CSV table of C-alpha atoms in Angstrom, one decimal:
chain,number,residue,atom,x,y,z
T,258,MET,CA,38.5,49.5,210.0
T,259,GLN,CA,37.5,47.2,207.1
T,260,THR,CA,39.7,47.1,204.1
T,261,ASP,CA,38.2,47.2,200.6
T,262,ASP,CA,37.7,44.2,198.4
T,263,GLU,CA,40.4,45.2,195.9
T,264,THR,CA,43.0,45.5,198.6
T,265,ARG,CA,42.1,42.1,200.1
T,266,GLN,CA,42.3,40.6,196.6
T,267,PHE,CA,45.7,42.1,196.1
T,268,VAL,CA,46.9,40.7,199.4
T,269,SER,CA,45.6,37.3,198.4
T,270,GLU,CA,47.5,37.6,195.1
T,271,LEU,CA,50.6,38.7,197.0
T,272,ASP,CA,50.2,35.7,199.3
T,273,ARG,CA,50.2,33.4,196.3
T,274,PHE,CA,53.2,35.2,194.9
T,275,SER,CA,55.1,34.6,198.2
T,276,GLY,CA,54.2,30.9,198.2
T,277,GLY,CA,51.8,31.4,201.1
T,278,ARG,CA,54.4,33.0,203.4
T,279,LEU,CA,52.4,36.1,204.5
T,280,THR,CA,51.6,35.9,208.2
T,281,ASN,CA,50.0,39.3,208.8
T,282,LYS,CA,47.6,39.6,205.9
T,283,ASP,CA,44.9,41.6,207.7
T,284,ASP,CA,47.4,44.1,209.0
T,285,LEU,CA,49.2,44.3,205.7
T,286,ALA,CA,45.9,45.0,204.0
T,287,LEU,CA,45.0,47.7,206.6
T,288,LEU,CA,48.4,49.4,206.0
T,289,LEU,CA,47.9,49.2,202.3
T,290,SER,CA,44.4,50.7,202.5
T,291,LEU,CA,45.6,53.5,204.8
T,292,SER,CA,48.5,54.3,202.4
T,293,ALA,CA,46.3,54.7,199.4
T,294,ASP,CA,46.6,58.4,200.1
T,295,SER,CA,49.6,59.6,198.0
T,296,ASP,CA,51.3,61.2,201.0
T,297,LEU,CA,51.3,57.8,202.9
T,298,ARG,CA,52.1,55.8,199.8
T,299,THR,CA,55.7,57.1,199.9
T,300,SER,CA,55.9,56.1,203.5
T,301,PHE,CA,54.6,52.6,202.7
T,302,ASP,CA,57.0,52.2,199.8
T,303,ARG,CA,59.9,53.3,202.0
T,304,ALA,CA,58.9,50.9,204.7
T,305,ALA,CA,58.8,48.1,202.1
T,306,PHE,CA,62.3,49.0,201.0
T,307,LEU,CA,63.6,49.1,204.5
T,308,ALA,CA,61.8,45.8,205.2
T,309,LYS,CA,63.7,44.0,202.4
T,310,PHE,CA,67.0,45.4,203.6
T,311,SER,CA,66.2,44.5,207.2
T,312,VAL,CA,65.2,40.9,206.5
T,313,LYS,CA,68.2,40.3,204.3
T,314,SER,CA,70.6,41.9,206.8
T,315,ARG,CA,69.2,39.8,209.6
T,316,LYS,CA,69.8,36.6,207.5
T,317,ILE,CA,73.3,37.7,206.7
T,318,MET,CA,74.1,38.4,210.3
T,319,THR,CA,72.8,35.0,211.4
T,320,ARG,CA,74.9,33.4,208.8
T,321,ILE,CA,78.2,35.2,209.6
T,322,GLY,CA,77.7,35.3,213.3
T,323,LYS,CA,78.7,38.0,215.8
T,324,ASP,CA,82.4,37.5,215.1
T,325,GLY,CA,81.9,37.7,211.3
T,326,GLU,CA,83.5,40.5,209.3
T,327,GLY,CA,81.2,43.5,209.0
T,328,TYR,CA,78.7,42.2,211.6
T,329,ASP,CA,78.9,45.3,213.8
T,330,ALA,CA,78.4,47.7,210.9
T,331,LEU,CA,75.5,45.7,209.5
T,332,ALA,CA,73.9,45.5,213.0
T,333,ALA,CA,74.1,49.3,213.2
T,334,GLU,CA,72.5,49.8,209.8
T,335,LEU,CA,69.8,47.2,210.7
T,336,ASN,CA,69.0,49.1,213.9
T,337,LYS,CA,68.6,52.4,212.0
T,338,SER,CA,66.4,50.7,209.4
T,339,LEU,CA,64.2,49.1,212.1
T,340,LEU,CA,63.7,52.4,213.8
T,341,GLU,CA,62.9,54.2,210.6
T,342,ALA,CA,60.5,51.4,209.4
T,343,ALA,CA,58.7,51.4,212.8
T,344,ASP,CA,58.3,55.2,212.6
T,345,LEU,CA,56.9,54.9,209.1
T,346,ILE,CA,54.5,52.1,210.1
T,347,ARG,CA,53.5,54.3,213.2
T,348,ASN,CA,52.8,57.2,210.8
T,349,ILE,CA,50.6,55.2,208.5
T,350,ALA,CA,48.8,53.6,211.4
T,351,SER,CA,48.1,57.0,212.9
T,352,LYS,CA,45.4,57.4,210.2
T,353,ALA,CA,43.6,54.3,211.3
T,354,PRO,CA,40.6,54.2,213.7
T,355,PRO,CA,41.8,54.1,217.4
T,356,ASP,CA,41.2,50.4,217.8
T,357,ALA,CA,43.2,49.4,214.7
T,358,ARG,CA,45.9,51.9,215.5
T,359,LYS,CA,46.3,50.5,219.0
T,360,ARG,CA,46.4,47.0,217.7
T,361,ILE,CA,49.2,47.8,215.2
T,362,GLU,CA,51.2,49.8,217.8
T,363,GLY,CA,50.7,47.1,220.5
T,364,ARG,CA,51.6,44.2,218.2
T,365,TYR,CA,54.5,45.6,216.1
T,366,LEU,CA,55.8,48.8,217.6
T,367,VAL,CA,56.6,48.0,221.2
T,368,MET,CA,60.3,47.5,221.8
T,369,THR,CA,60.1,44.2,223.6
T,370,GLY,CA,61.4,40.8,222.5
T,371,HIS,CA,57.9,39.8,221.3
T,372,GLY,CA,57.3,43.1,219.7
T,373,ILE,CA,60.5,42.9,217.7
T,374,GLN,CA,59.6,39.4,216.6
T,375,ASN,CA,56.2,40.6,215.4
T,376,LEU,CA,57.8,43.6,213.7
T,377,PHE,CA,60.2,41.3,211.8
T,378,SER,CA,57.2,39.2,210.8
T,379,LEU,CA,55.4,42.2,209.4
T,380,LEU,CA,58.7,43.3,207.7
T,381,GLU,CA,58.9,39.9,206.0
T,382,ASP,CA,55.4,40.5,204.6
T,383,LEU,CA,56.4,44.0,203.5
T,384,MET,CA,59.5,42.5,201.8
T,385,TRP,CA,57.2,40.3,199.7
T,386,TYR,CA,55.3,43.5,198.7
T,387,LYS,CA,58.6,45.0,197.7
T,388,ASN,CA,59.6,41.9,195.7
T,389,TRP,CA,56.2,42.0,194.0
T,390,SER,CA,56.6,45.6,193.1
T,391,ILE,CA,60.0,45.0,191.5
T,392,ASP,CA,58.5,42.1,189.4
T,393,HIS,CA,55.2,43.8,188.4
T,394,PRO,CA,54.2,47.1,186.9
T,395,PRO,CA,52.9,49.8,189.2
T,396,ARG,CA,49.5,49.1,190.6
T,397,GLU,CA,46.9,51.5,191.9
T,398,LEU,CA,44.9,50.4,194.9
């Protein structure tokens, strides 16, 4: 599935906003395009919210270490957030053509070490979308 020019331009703008930190631009653009439908926009926005929480939580957990106060509670919340974010991404990707859907599922939604790494990478991109949406007025795609 090809994404429209407006979405690709937005992702380029988002990449500049992030300081060039986006690593999954094509897949982010695909998810944005698929979520242009108002029903899926809510799922995308929720996934972006969970992404910001997950990325920040992971950094805190790394900083405080396994023996740090609150680590276990934060780990439990992170796990719940990851599962929900993965479900939301799966729901959005279900509207993609089969090849794109399989690519998203195979890259980000398999619960292997590599799959979790890829999921966090996508969540970091979604976090930048959330940061952008906080700093900018609503944008229709």
